[in-house]
Coordinates of C-alpha atoms in Angstrom, one line a residue:
M1 CA 0.0 0.0 0.0
K2 CA 2.8 2.4 0.9
E3 CA 4.6 1.5 -2.3
L4 CA 1.5 2.3 -4.3
N5 CA 1.2 5.7 -2.6
K6 CA 4.9 6.4 -3.2
N7 CA 4.5 5.6 -6.9
Q8 CA 1.5 7.9 -7.3
D9 CA 3.3 10.7 -5.4
R10 CA 6.4 10.2 -7.5
R11 CA 4.3 10.5 -10.7
S12 CA 2.6 13.6 -9.4
R13 CA 5.9 15.3 -8.5
M14 CA 7.4 14.5 -11.9
F15 CA 4.3 15.8 -13.7
G16 CA 4.4 19.1 -11.7
L17 CA 8.2 19.4 -12.0
F18 CA 8.0 19.1 -15.8
Y19 CA 5.6 22.0 -16.1
Q20 CA 7.5 24.1 -13.6
G21 CA 10.7 23.4 -15.6
I22 CA 9.1 24.5 -18.9
L23 CA 7.7 27.7 -17.2
A24 CA 11.2 28.4 -15.7
L25 CA 12.8 28.0 -19.1
L26 CA 10.4 30.5 -20.7
L27 CA 11.0 33.0 -17.9
V28 CA 14.8 32.6 -18.2
L29 CA 14.5 33.0 -21.9
Y30 CA 12.5 36.2 -21.4
G31 CA 15.0 37.6 -19.0
M32 CA 17.9 36.5 -21.2
T33 CA 16.4 38.1 -24.3
G34 CA 15.8 41.4 -22.4
S35 CA 19.4 41.3 -21.2
L36 CA 20.7 40.7 -24.7
F37 CA 18.8 43.8 -26.0
A38 CA 20.0 45.8 -23.0
Q39 CA 23.6 44.8 -23.7
E40 CA 23.2 45.6 -27.3
S41 CA 21.7 49.0 -26.6
E42 CA 24.5 49.8 -24.1
A43 CA 27.2 48.7 -26.6
L44 CA 25.7 51.0 -29.3
Q45 CA 25.8 53.9 -26.8
A46 CA 29.4 53.2 -25.7
S47 CA 30.8 52.8 -29.3
P48 CA 32.2 55.8 -31.1
N49 CA 30.9 57.4 -34.2
K50 CA 33.5 58.0 -36.8
T51 CA 34.4 60.8 -39.2
I52 CA 36.9 60.5 -42.0
N53 CA 38.3 63.6 -43.8
V54 CA 40.4 63.1 -47.0
E55 CA 42.2 65.8 -48.8
I56 CA 43.7 65.3 -52.3
D57 CA 46.1 68.1 -53.3
S58 CA 47.1 69.2 -56.8
K59 CA 49.9 66.6 -56.9
G60 CA 47.5 63.8 -56.1
Q61 CA 48.9 63.2 -52.7
T62 CA 46.5 62.2 -49.9
A63 CA 46.2 63.4 -46.3
I64 CA 43.7 61.7 -44.1
Q65 CA 42.1 62.6 -40.7
L66 CA 40.2 60.1 -38.6
V67 CA 38.0 61.5 -35.9
F68 CA 36.3 59.1 -33.3
H69 CA 33.4 60.6 -31.3
Y70 CA 32.9 58.9 -27.9
D71 CA 29.3 59.4 -26.5
K72 CA 30.3 57.6 -23.3
E73 CA 33.4 56.8 -21.4
A74 CA 35.8 54.6 -23.4
P75 CA 38.5 52.2 -22.3
H76 CA 41.9 53.8 -21.5
Q77 CA 43.5 51.7 -24.2
V78 CA 42.2 52.3 -27.8
S79 CA 43.5 50.5 -30.9
V80 CA 43.1 52.0 -34.4
T81 CA 43.9 50.1 -37.6
L82 CA 45.1 52.1 -40.6
P83 CA 45.1 50.3 -43.9
T84 CA 48.2 51.2 -45.9
F85 CA 47.7 49.0 -49.0
S86 CA 51.4 48.3 -49.0
Q87 CA 52.1 52.0 -49.1
K88 CA 54.5 53.7 -46.8
L89 CA 53.1 55.8 -43.9
L90 CA 54.7 59.2 -44.6
D91 CA 53.5 61.3 -41.7
Y92 CA 51.2 60.8 -38.8
Q93 CA 50.2 62.3 -35.5
V94 CA 47.6 61.6 -32.8
G95 CA 45.6 64.1 -30.7
V96 CA 42.7 64.3 -28.3
R97 CA 40.0 66.9 -28.1
T98 CA 37.8 66.9 -24.9
K99 CA 34.2 68.1 -24.6
D100 CA 35.2 71.4 -22.9
D101 CA 38.2 72.1 -25.1
S102 CA 37.9 73.2 -28.8
E103 CA 41.7 72.7 -29.5
I104 CA 43.3 69.4 -30.2
R105 CA 45.9 68.2 -27.6
M106 CA 48.6 66.4 -29.4
L107 CA 50.0 63.2 -27.8
Q108 CA 53.6 62.0 -27.8
E109 CA 54.7 58.8 -29.5
T110 CA 56.5 56.6 -27.0
S111 CA 57.7 53.0 -26.9
S112 CA 56.5 52.4 -23.3
G113 CA 52.8 53.1 -23.8
V114 CA 52.4 55.4 -20.8
M115 CA 49.1 57.2 -20.2
G116 CA 48.8 60.2 -22.6
S117 CA 50.9 58.7 -25.4
Y118 CA 50.6 56.5 -28.5
Q119 CA 52.5 53.8 -30.3
V120 CA 52.6 53.0 -34.0
D121 CA 53.4 49.5 -35.4
Q122 CA 53.5 49.5 -39.2
G123 CA 53.0 46.2 -41.0
Q124 CA 52.9 45.3 -44.7
K125 CA 49.2 46.1 -45.3
T126 CA 48.2 47.9 -42.1
A127 CA 49.5 50.2 -39.4
Q128 CA 48.4 49.7 -35.8
V129 CA 48.0 52.8 -33.6
E130 CA 47.8 52.0 -29.8
V131 CA 46.5 55.0 -27.8
S132 CA 46.7 55.3 -24.0
Y133 CA 44.5 58.1 -22.7
P134 CA 41.6 58.4 -20.1
F135 CA 38.8 59.1 -22.6
T136 CA 35.7 60.7 -21.1
E137 CA 32.2 61.3 -22.4
G138 CA 32.1 63.7 -25.3
S139 CA 35.9 63.4 -26.1
E140 CA 37.3 62.8 -29.6
L141 CA 40.3 60.9 -30.8
V142 CA 42.0 62.5 -33.9
V143 CA 44.4 60.6 -36.0
D144 CA 46.1 62.4 -38.9
Y145 CA 48.3 60.5 -41.4
A146 CA 49.4 60.6 -45.0
L147 CA 50.3 57.7 -47.3
D148 CA 52.8 57.5 -50.1
Q149 CA 49.9 57.2 -52.4
L150 CA 49.0 59.3 -55.5
A151 CA 45.9 59.6 -57.6
L152 CA 46.2 58.3 -61.2
N153 CA 45.8 60.7 -64.1
Y154 CA 44.5 59.2 -67.3
E155 CA 43.8 60.9 -70.6
D156 CA 40.1 61.4 -69.9
T157 CA 39.9 61.3 -66.1
A158 CA 41.6 61.0 -62.7
F159 CA 41.2 58.0 -60.4
W160 CA 41.7 57.7 -56.7
S161 CA 41.0 54.7 -54.4
G162 CA 41.1 54.5 -50.6
G163 CA 39.9 52.2 -47.8
W164 CA 39.6 52.0 -44.0
V165 CA 39.1 49.2 -41.4
L166 CA 35.9 49.4 -39.4
A167 CA 36.7 46.8 -36.8
D168 CA 36.4 49.3 -34.0
M169 CA 32.8 50.2 -34.8
E170 CA 29.5 48.8 -33.6
E171 CA 26.2 48.1 -35.2
G172 CA 24.4 51.4 -36.1
D173 CA 27.4 53.6 -35.8
R174 CA 27.5 56.4 -38.3
L175 CA 30.5 57.0 -40.5
D176 CA 30.8 60.5 -42.1
L177 CA 33.2 60.6 -45.0
T178 CA 34.3 63.8 -46.7
V179 CA 36.7 64.0 -49.6
Q180 CA 38.1 67.4 -50.5
L181 CA 39.8 68.3 -53.8
V182 CA 42.0 71.3 -53.4
Q183 CA 41.4 72.3 -57.0
S184 CA 37.8 73.2 -58.0
V185 CA 36.2 71.1 -60.8
Q186 CA 32.7 70.6 -62.1
S187 CA 30.7 68.6 -59.6
D188 CA 28.7 66.7 -62.2
K189 CA 32.0 65.3 -63.5
I190 CA 32.7 63.7 -60.1
Q191 CA 31.6 60.1 -59.4
A192 CA 32.0 58.0 -56.2
W193 CA 31.5 54.4 -55.4
I194 CA 31.4 52.9 -51.8
H195 CA 32.3 49.3 -51.4
G196 CA 32.0 46.9 -48.4
Q197 CA 29.2 48.7 -46.5
P198 CA 25.9 50.2 -47.6
G199 CA 26.5 53.9 -48.0
Q200 CA 25.1 56.9 -49.8
I201 CA 26.4 60.1 -51.4
D202 CA 24.9 63.0 -49.5
R203 CA 26.1 65.8 -51.7
I204 CA 28.8 66.9 -54.1
Q205 CA 29.6 70.6 -54.3
S206 CA 32.2 72.8 -55.9
T207 CA 33.3 76.2 -54.8
P208 CA 36.2 78.5 -55.9
Q209 CA 38.2 77.1 -52.9
G210 CA 37.8 73.5 -54.1
S211 CA 35.4 70.6 -54.5
E212 CA 33.9 68.4 -51.7
I213 CA 32.2 65.0 -51.8
H214 CA 30.1 64.1 -48.6
L215 CA 29.2 60.5 -48.0
S216 CA 27.7 58.6 -45.1
V217 CA 27.7 54.9 -44.0
V218 CA 25.7 53.2 -41.2
Y219 CA 27.7 50.3 -40.0
D220 CA 26.3 46.8 -40.5
P221 CA 28.3 44.1 -38.8
N222 CA 27.0 41.5 -41.3
Q223 CA 28.9 43.2 -44.1
A224 CA 32.6 43.6 -44.7
Q225 CA 34.8 44.9 -42.0
E226 CA 36.5 47.3 -44.4
I227 CA 35.0 50.1 -46.4
G228 CA 36.4 51.1 -49.8
L229 CA 36.0 54.4 -51.7
D230 CA 36.7 54.8 -55.4
L231 CA 36.6 58.3 -57.1
V232 CA 36.8 59.6 -60.6
F233 CA 37.0 63.3 -61.2
P234 CA 38.4 65.6 -63.9
R235 CA 42.2 65.5 -64.1
Q236 CA 42.2 69.3 -63.7
A237 CA 41.9 68.6 -59.9
T238 CA 45.4 67.1 -59.9
P239 CA 47.3 69.0 -62.6
D240 CA 50.7 68.5 -60.9
N241 CA 50.3 64.8 -60.5
P242 CA 53.4 62.9 -61.7
Q243 CA 51.4 59.7 -62.1
Q244 CA 50.3 60.0 -65.7
V245 CA 48.9 57.1 -67.8
K246 CA 48.5 57.7 -71.6
E247 CA 45.2 56.0 -72.2
N248 CA 41.4 56.6 -71.8
R249 CA 40.0 54.7 -68.9
L250 CA 36.8 56.5 -67.8
T251 CA 34.3 54.2 -69.5
A252 CA 36.2 51.1 -68.3
I253 CA 36.4 52.3 -64.7
Q254 CA 32.7 53.2 -64.7
D255 CA 31.7 49.8 -66.1
H256 CA 34.0 48.0 -63.6
E257 CA 32.7 50.0 -60.6
N258 CA 29.0 49.6 -61.6
Q259 CA 29.5 45.8 -62.1
R260 CA 31.3 45.6 -58.8
L261 CA 28.4 47.5 -57.1
A262 CA 25.8 45.3 -58.8
D263 CA 27.7 42.2 -57.6
Y264 CA 27.9 43.6 -54.1
Q265 CA 24.1 44.3 -54.0
A266 CA 23.4 40.8 -55.3
Q267 CA 25.6 39.4 -52.6
V268 CA 24.0 41.5 -49.9
K269 CA 20.5 40.3 -51.1
S270 CA 21.7 36.7 -51.1
D271 CA 23.2 37.0 -47.6
L272 CA 20.0 38.6 -46.3
M273 CA 17.9 35.8 -47.8
K274 CA 20.2 33.2 -46.2
R275 CA 19.8 34.9 -42.8
Y276 CA 16.0 35.1 -43.1
L277 CA 15.9 31.5 -44.2
R278 CA 18.0 30.4 -41.2
F279 CA 15.7 32.6 -39.0
A280 CA 12.6 31.0 -40.6
M281 CA 14.1 27.5 -40.1
W282 CA 14.4 28.0 -36.3
L283 CA 10.8 29.4 -36.3
V284 CA 9.1 27.0 -38.7
L285 CA 10.5 23.7 -37.5
P286 CA 8.9 23.8 -34.1
I287 CA 5.6 24.9 -35.7
L288 CA 5.8 22.0 -38.2
G289 CA 6.4 19.6 -35.3
T290 CA 3.4 21.0 -33.5
G291 CA 1.4 20.5 -36.6
V292 CA 2.4 16.8 -36.8
I293 CA 1.4 16.3 -33.1
L294 CA -1.9 18.0 -33.7
Y295 CA -2.5 15.8 -36.8
A296 CA -1.7 12.7 -34.8
Y297 CA -4.0 13.9 -31.9
R298 CA -6.8 14.6 -34.4
R299 CA -6.5 11.1 -35.8
Y300 CA -6.7 9.5 -32.4
A301 CA -9.6 11.9 -31.4
K302 CA -11.6 10.6 -34.4
Q303 CA -11.3 7.2 -32.9
L304 CA -12.8 8.5 -29.7
L305 CA -15.9 9.7 -31.7
S306 CA -16.3 6.4 -33.5
P307 CA -19.6 4.6 -32.7
A308 CA -19.6 2.3 -29.8
P309 CA -19.4 -1.5 -30.5
L310 CA -22.7 -3.3 -30.8
I311 CA -23.3 -5.5 -27.8
K312 CA -25.3 -8.6 -28.7
S313 CA -25.3 -10.3 -25.3
L314 CA -24.8 -9.0 -21.8
H315 CA -23.8 -10.7 -18.6
L316 CA -25.1 -9.3 -15.3
P317 CA -22.7 -7.7 -14.4
P318 CA -20.7 -7.6 -17.6
E319 CA -17.4 -8.6 -16.0
D320 CA -16.0 -9.6 -12.6
L321 CA -15.5 -6.2 -11.1
L322 CA -16.7 -4.8 -7.8
A323 CA -19.1 -1.9 -8.1
T324 CA -16.5 0.3 -6.4
M325 CA -14.0 -0.5 -9.1
V326 CA -16.1 0.2 -12.2
N327 CA -15.5 4.0 -12.6
P328 CA -11.7 3.8 -11.9
V329 CA -11.1 0.8 -14.1
V330 CA -13.6 1.4 -17.0
Y331 CA -13.9 5.2 -17.1
Q332 CA -10.6 6.2 -15.4
E333 CA -12.4 8.4 -12.9
S334 CA -11.4 9.1 -9.3
L335 CA -13.2 7.5 -6.4
S336 CA -16.1 9.5 -5.1
A337 CA -19.3 9.4 -3.0
K338 CA -20.9 7.1 -5.5
E339 CA -18.4 4.3 -4.7
L340 CA -18.8 4.9 -1.0
S341 CA -22.6 4.8 -1.3
A342 CA -22.3 1.5 -3.3
A343 CA -20.0 0.0 -0.6
L344 CA -22.4 1.1 2.2
L345 CA -25.4 -0.4 0.4
E346 CA -23.3 -3.6 -0.1
L347 CA -22.8 -3.8 3.7
G348 CA -26.6 -3.7 4.1
R349 CA -27.0 -6.4 1.5
K350 CA -24.6 -8.7 3.3
G351 CA -26.4 -8.2 6.6
Y352 CA -23.8 -6.1 8.6
L353 CA -25.7 -2.8 8.7
K354 CA -29.4 -1.8 8.6
I355 CA -30.0 1.4 6.7
V356 CA -33.2 3.3 7.2
P357 CA -34.2 6.8 6.0
V358 CA -35.2 9.2 8.9
R359 CA -36.0 12.8 9.3
M360 CA -33.2 15.3 10.0
V361 CA -32.9 16.9 13.4
R362 CA -31.0 20.0 12.1
R363 CA -32.2 20.3 8.6
S364 CA -30.9 23.9 8.2
N365 CA -27.3 22.9 8.9
S366 CA -27.2 20.3 6.1
Q367 CA -26.6 20.7 2.4
T368 CA -29.1 17.9 1.7
R369 CA -32.5 19.4 0.8
S370 CA -34.7 16.3 1.0
G371 CA -35.1 16.8 4.8
Y372 CA -34.1 13.1 5.3
T373 CA -30.9 11.4 6.3
L374 CA -29.9 7.8 6.9
A375 CA -29.9 6.0 10.2
I376 CA -27.3 3.2 10.2
S377 CA -27.5 0.5 12.8
R378 CA -25.3 -2.5 13.6
V379 CA -27.0 -5.8 13.1
E380 CA -27.0 -8.3 15.9
G381 CA -25.8 -11.7 14.8
A382 CA -24.1 -10.4 11.7
P383 CA -21.3 -12.4 10.2
P384 CA -17.7 -11.8 11.5
L385 CA -16.1 -8.6 10.2
T386 CA -13.1 -10.7 9.1
L387 CA -15.2 -12.0 6.2
L388 CA -15.4 -8.5 4.8
Q389 CA -12.9 -7.2 2.2
T390 CA -10.4 -4.5 3.3
H391 CA -12.3 -1.6 1.8
E392 CA -15.6 -2.8 3.2
R393 CA -14.1 -2.9 6.7
Q394 CA -13.1 0.8 6.3
V395 CA -16.7 1.6 5.2
Y396 CA -18.0 -0.2 8.3
A397 CA -15.7 1.9 10.5
L398 CA -16.8 5.1 8.8
F399 CA -20.5 4.6 9.4
T400 CA -20.6 3.1 12.9
D401 CA -19.9 4.4 16.3
K402 CA -18.6 2.1 19.1
T403 CA -20.6 4.0 21.7
K404 CA -23.9 3.7 19.9
E405 CA -25.9 1.0 18.2
T406 CA -27.4 3.5 15.7
V407 CA -25.9 6.6 14.2
T408 CA -27.2 8.9 11.5
I409 CA -25.1 10.4 8.7
E410 CA -26.3 13.8 9.9
E411 CA -24.7 13.1 13.3
L412 CA -21.5 12.0 11.6
V413 CA -21.3 15.2 9.5
Y414 CA -21.8 17.2 12.7
Q415 CA -19.1 15.4 14.5
V416 CA -16.6 15.7 11.6
K417 CA -17.3 19.4 11.4
H418 CA -16.9 20.1 15.1
H419 CA -14.5 17.5 16.4
K420 CA -11.0 17.4 15.1
K421 CA -10.1 13.9 16.2
K422 CA -13.3 12.5 14.6
K423 CA -12.4 14.3 11.4
Q424 CA -8.9 12.9 11.4
A425 CA -10.2 9.4 12.1
C426 CA -12.7 9.6 9.2
E427 CA -10.0 11.1 6.9
T428 CA -7.8 8.1 7.7
A429 CA -10.6 5.6 7.1
W430 CA -11.4 7.3 3.7
T431 CA -7.8 7.2 2.7
K432 CA -7.5 3.5 3.6
F433 CA -10.8 2.9 1.6
V434 CA -9.3 4.6 -1.5
N435 CA -6.0 2.8 -1.1
A436 CA -7.6 -0.6 -0.7
I437 CA -9.6 -0.1 -4.0
H438 CA -6.5 1.1 -5.8
L439 CA -4.6 -1.9 -4.5
R440 CA -7.2 -4.2 -6.0
I441 CA -7.1 -2.3 -9.2
A442 CA -3.3 -2.6 -9.3
S443 CA -3.7 -6.4 -9.2
L444 CA -5.6 -6.4 -12.4
S445 CA -4.0 -6.8 -15.8
P446 CA -3.8 -3.2 -17.0
V447 CA -4.9 -2.2 -20.5
R448 CA -1.8 -0.4 -21.9
N449 CA -2.8 2.7 -23.8
R450 CA 0.3 3.2 -25.9
S451 CA -1.3 5.8 -28.1
K452 CA -1.8 8.2 -25.3
R453 CA 1.7 7.5 -23.8
R454 CA 3.3 8.1 -27.1
L455 CA 1.5 11.4 -27.7
V456 CA 2.3 12.6 -24.2
M457 CA 6.0 11.7 -24.7
A458 CA 6.2 13.2 -28.2
C459 CA 4.5 16.4 -27.0
S460 CA 6.7 16.7 -24.0
V461 CA 9.9 16.1 -25.9
W462 CA 8.9 18.5 -28.7
L463 CA 8.0 21.2 -26.1
V464 CA 11.6 21.0 -24.7
I465 CA 13.0 21.1 -28.3
S466 CA 10.8 24.1 -29.1
V467 CA 12.1 26.0 -26.1
I468 CA 15.7 25.2 -27.2
F469 CA 14.9 26.4 -30.7
L470 CA 13.4 29.6 -29.2
V471 CA 16.7 30.3 -27.4
I472 CA 18.7 29.7 -30.6
L473 CA 16.2 32.0 -32.5
C474 CA 16.9 34.9 -30.2
Y475 CA 20.6 34.5 -30.3
D476 CA 20.7 34.1 -34.1
A477 CA 18.4 37.1 -34.7
I478 CA 20.7 39.3 -32.6
A479 CA 23.9 37.9 -34.1
M480 CA 22.6 38.2 -37.7
N481 CA 21.2 41.7 -37.2
L482 CA 17.5 40.6 -37.6
T483 CA 16.2 42.3 -34.5
S484 CA 13.4 43.9 -36.4
A485 CA 12.0 40.5 -37.2
L486 CA 12.6 39.1 -33.7
P487 CA 9.5 40.5 -31.9
W488 CA 7.0 38.8 -34.3
G489 CA 9.2 35.7 -34.5
L490 CA 9.4 35.5 -30.7
A491 CA 5.6 36.0 -30.5
L492 CA 5.0 33.1 -32.9
A493 CA 7.5 30.8 -31.1
L494 CA 5.9 31.6 -27.7
V495 CA 2.4 31.0 -29.1
N496 CA 3.7 27.6 -30.4
C497 CA 5.1 26.7 -27.0
L498 CA 1.8 27.7 -25.4
V499 CA -0.2 25.6 -27.9
L500 CA 2.1 22.6 -27.1
I501 CA 1.4 23.1 -23.4
L502 CA -2.3 23.3 -23.9
V503 CA -2.2 20.2 -26.2
L504 CA -0.2 18.3 -23.6
I505 CA -2.8 19.2 -20.9
V506 CA -5.7 18.2 -23.1
I507 CA -4.0 14.9 -24.0
A508 CA -3.1 14.2 -20.4
R509 CA -6.8 14.8 -19.4
Q510 CA -8.2 13.0 -22.5
Q511 CA -9.4 9.4 -21.9
F512 CA -8.0 7.6 -24.9
K513 CA -9.7 4.3 -25.6
T514 CA -8.2 1.2 -27.1
S515 CA -10.6 -1.2 -28.9
E516 CA -10.6 -3.3 -25.8
Q517 CA -11.5 -0.4 -23.6
A518 CA -14.2 0.8 -26.1
L519 CA -15.8 -2.7 -25.9
Q520 CA -15.5 -2.7 -22.1
Q521 CA -17.2 0.7 -21.8
A522 CA -19.9 -0.4 -24.3
R523 CA -20.8 -3.3 -22.1
W524 CA -21.2 -1.2 -19.0
Q525 CA -23.1 1.5 -21.0
E526 CA -25.5 -1.3 -22.1
L527 CA -26.0 -2.3 -18.4
K528 CA -26.7 1.4 -17.6
R529 CA -29.3 1.5 -20.4
L530 CA -30.8 -1.7 -19.0
F531 CA -31.2 -0.1 -15.6
Q532 CA -32.8 3.0 -17.2
R533 CA -35.4 1.0 -19.1
S534 CA -36.0 -1.6 -16.3
D535 CA -39.6 -0.3 -15.9
Q536 CA -40.3 -1.8 -19.4
L537 CA -38.8 -5.2 -18.5
A538 CA -40.0 -8.2 -16.5
L539 CA -37.0 -8.4 -14.1
E540 CA -37.8 -11.9 -12.9
K541 CA -37.1 -13.2 -16.4
Y542 CA -33.5 -12.1 -16.1
A543 CA -32.6 -12.8 -12.5
D544 CA -34.1 -13.4 -9.0
I545 CA -34.6 -10.8 -6.3
A546 CA -31.2 -11.4 -4.6
Q547 CA -29.4 -11.1 -7.9
W548 CA -31.1 -7.9 -8.8
E549 CA -30.3 -6.4 -5.4
A550 CA -26.6 -7.3 -6.0
L551 CA -26.8 -5.2 -9.1
I552 CA -28.1 -2.0 -7.4
P553 CA -24.6 -0.9 -6.3
Y554 CA -23.6 -1.0 -9.9
A555 CA -26.6 1.3 -10.7
I556 CA -25.3 3.7 -8.1
V557 CA -21.9 4.1 -9.7
L558 CA -23.4 4.3 -13.2
D559 CA -25.8 7.1 -12.1
A560 CA -28.9 5.0 -13.0
T561 CA -30.7 4.4 -9.7
S562 CA -34.1 6.1 -10.0
T563 CA -35.7 3.7 -12.5
I564 CA -34.2 0.5 -11.2
Q565 CA -35.2 1.1 -7.6
K566 CA -38.7 1.8 -8.6
S567 CA -38.9 -1.3 -10.9
F568 CA -37.2 -3.4 -8.3
T569 CA -39.6 -2.4 -5.5
Y570 CA -42.7 -2.8 -7.7
Q571 CA -41.9 -6.1 -9.3
F572 CA -40.5 -7.9 -6.2
D573 CA -42.0 -8.3 -2.7
M574 CA -39.5 -6.8 -0.3
A575 CA -40.7 -9.2 2.4
D576 CA -39.1 -12.0 0.4
L577 CA -35.7 -10.2 0.4
Q578 CA -34.8 -11.3 3.9
K579 CA -36.1 -14.8 3.3
V580 CA -33.7 -15.5 0.4
S581 CA -30.7 -13.4 1.7
N582 CA -29.1 -11.6 4.7
S583 CA -30.1 -8.2 3.2
Q584 CA -31.2 -5.5 5.7
N585 CA -32.1 -3.0 2.9
A586 CA -35.8 -3.8 2.4
D587 CA -37.0 -0.7 4.4
L588 CA -34.6 1.5 2.4
Y589 CA -35.9 0.2 -0.9
R590 CA -39.6 0.8 0.1
V591 CA -39.0 4.5 0.3
H592 CA -39.5 5.9 -3.2
G593 CA -36.2 7.6 -4.4
A594 CA -34.4 6.8 -1.3
I595 CA -31.1 6.0 -3.1
A596 CA -31.0 8.9 -5.5
D597 CA -32.5 11.5 -3.1
I598 CA -31.4 10.5 0.3
L599 CA -28.5 8.0 0.2
L600 CA -26.3 9.7 -2.4
P601 CA -26.8 13.3 -1.2
S602 CA -26.1 12.3 2.4
V603 CA -23.0 10.4 1.6
R604 CA -21.8 13.1 -0.8
E605 CA -22.0 15.7 1.9
F606 CA -20.2 13.4 4.3
V607 CA -17.4 12.8 1.8
T608 CA -16.8 16.6 1.2
Y609 CA -15.7 16.8 4.9
I610 CA -13.6 13.7 5.1
Q611 CA -11.8 13.7 1.8
P612 CA -8.3 15.1 2.3
K613 CA -7.6 18.2 0.3
T614 CA -5.4 17.7 -2.7
S615 CA -3.9 20.0 -5.4
Q616 CA -6.8 20.7 -7.7
W617 CA -4.3 21.9 -10.3
K618 CA -2.5 18.6 -10.4
D619 CA -5.9 16.8 -10.5
F620 CA -7.0 19.0 -13.3
L621 CA -3.9 18.1 -15.3
K622 CA -4.5 14.4 -14.7
G623 CA -8.2 14.7 -15.7
K624 CA -9.5 13.7 -12.2
S625 CA -13.0 14.5 -11.2
Y626 CA -14.5 15.3 -7.8
P627 CA -17.4 13.8 -6.0

């Protein structure tokens, strides 16, 4: 018995822990997602915006100024990468401008890296500038340098190409790029192409002092880490350029740049499509799995709606089951007042108790509205209690009082409500009654319902997988810069998880029937219909008075007592009942509606006070009903 209770408690704990774990995972995911967005937002605020100023003089030589704007405090050690394209770094200097100072404070180049200095390490293709300075909010880092690089003068145009590394930028940072030609030329003759990052040309203007090209780029971490700029402009802008090429290249350069730009746009579109496909995969796979589970559940649900098997012959009762075991075994329902009423009536049939309807003393204190209760008396000369089954002995203990020969259910209810010890004793007896029935049920050969177990297992496993996919979805969306699609994707994924939880609850509560169980239920339903139309039958043709009385407890648990009691009383002489059996229930049967209107309501009220309180949430998930 203890082992049975332990197994039931263990299953209950596992069931509750599973749902608590899923809920905890969803809450952790929500907090983790919010943390990721907060970290991303903080990173965007802490990262610098960048300005690049390029000046091309009449000789085609290039001077570049990089300006980093820090909106928040930055680390004291800052690294800047300067692409040299295998060119020599001719001149360079580093300075800092604070928020309250309009002038640039130039830093000293050292080899020690002390605070307030910088170091330069020039490689083959890049030069690394390491700056040590306590940057504050609103400060700017300024790097000026020049490369041994000249523009190329062709017969019909001049061409210049440059590039910069954007590894020190964060998503959403704005890069402002300005190219100044010292010599003024026609602005409509100037063309610019940006490569590596999506950018735009804001304006091109020419003044007597020179020509300027203003461009802007919003950094996208999913694109290249370098930005390239190619310019063509009239050769009059670099008249003193020693780099002269005797050929026309304007058309070839334009075609090459346009093709390069088209290839880049196609690549960006392809990459974006791949990112969305990957995002959709993490989103669609759990939904497809849920669809498969719903399809399987719908298929099994159709079987539940299939017509009941046709019963050609019926035994009374249909199978060797106690009345107290019918609902738990056949219909998978919890034990209730119906089973206790059937067991009490069975004690009267066996001659242990005499049950008689009597008027209530305190009618206003009872939930039973008939005005009657039951007086239960011990019978002298009754068989030994040792002949009773375990659950029947507990029923005998519940409805008898050692100090009295007769006790009413009204008195028992009053004692339970006002005496703690009596309540505890009755709760113990009820628990032992329930455990005894469960122990007898456990000894039966169970009908394994593999369909339900498989659906519950599949739904549980897929729910865990869906939560994992949800975590991956959030990480991937942020890593692939698809945060705009994350809210609706997250909403769909959460709805999918909630649907799975609801389906799991429905399946857990659903009473799936195998063909064997359907046939079993059909037999008992046929017996119920027999009870309900018993007034149209000649009962003596089917069984004698003692056999029909033995069937009345089954009518109680099947909710079919009214007609059978009336037919039983009218068609048989109750005086013969004690002649052919030990039954003490004749006086009860003679009262019209005594079982449905007095016995069941009285016992139901009694059970409400002696049934130990359980978690209704767990019982709901398991599909249990209450008396």
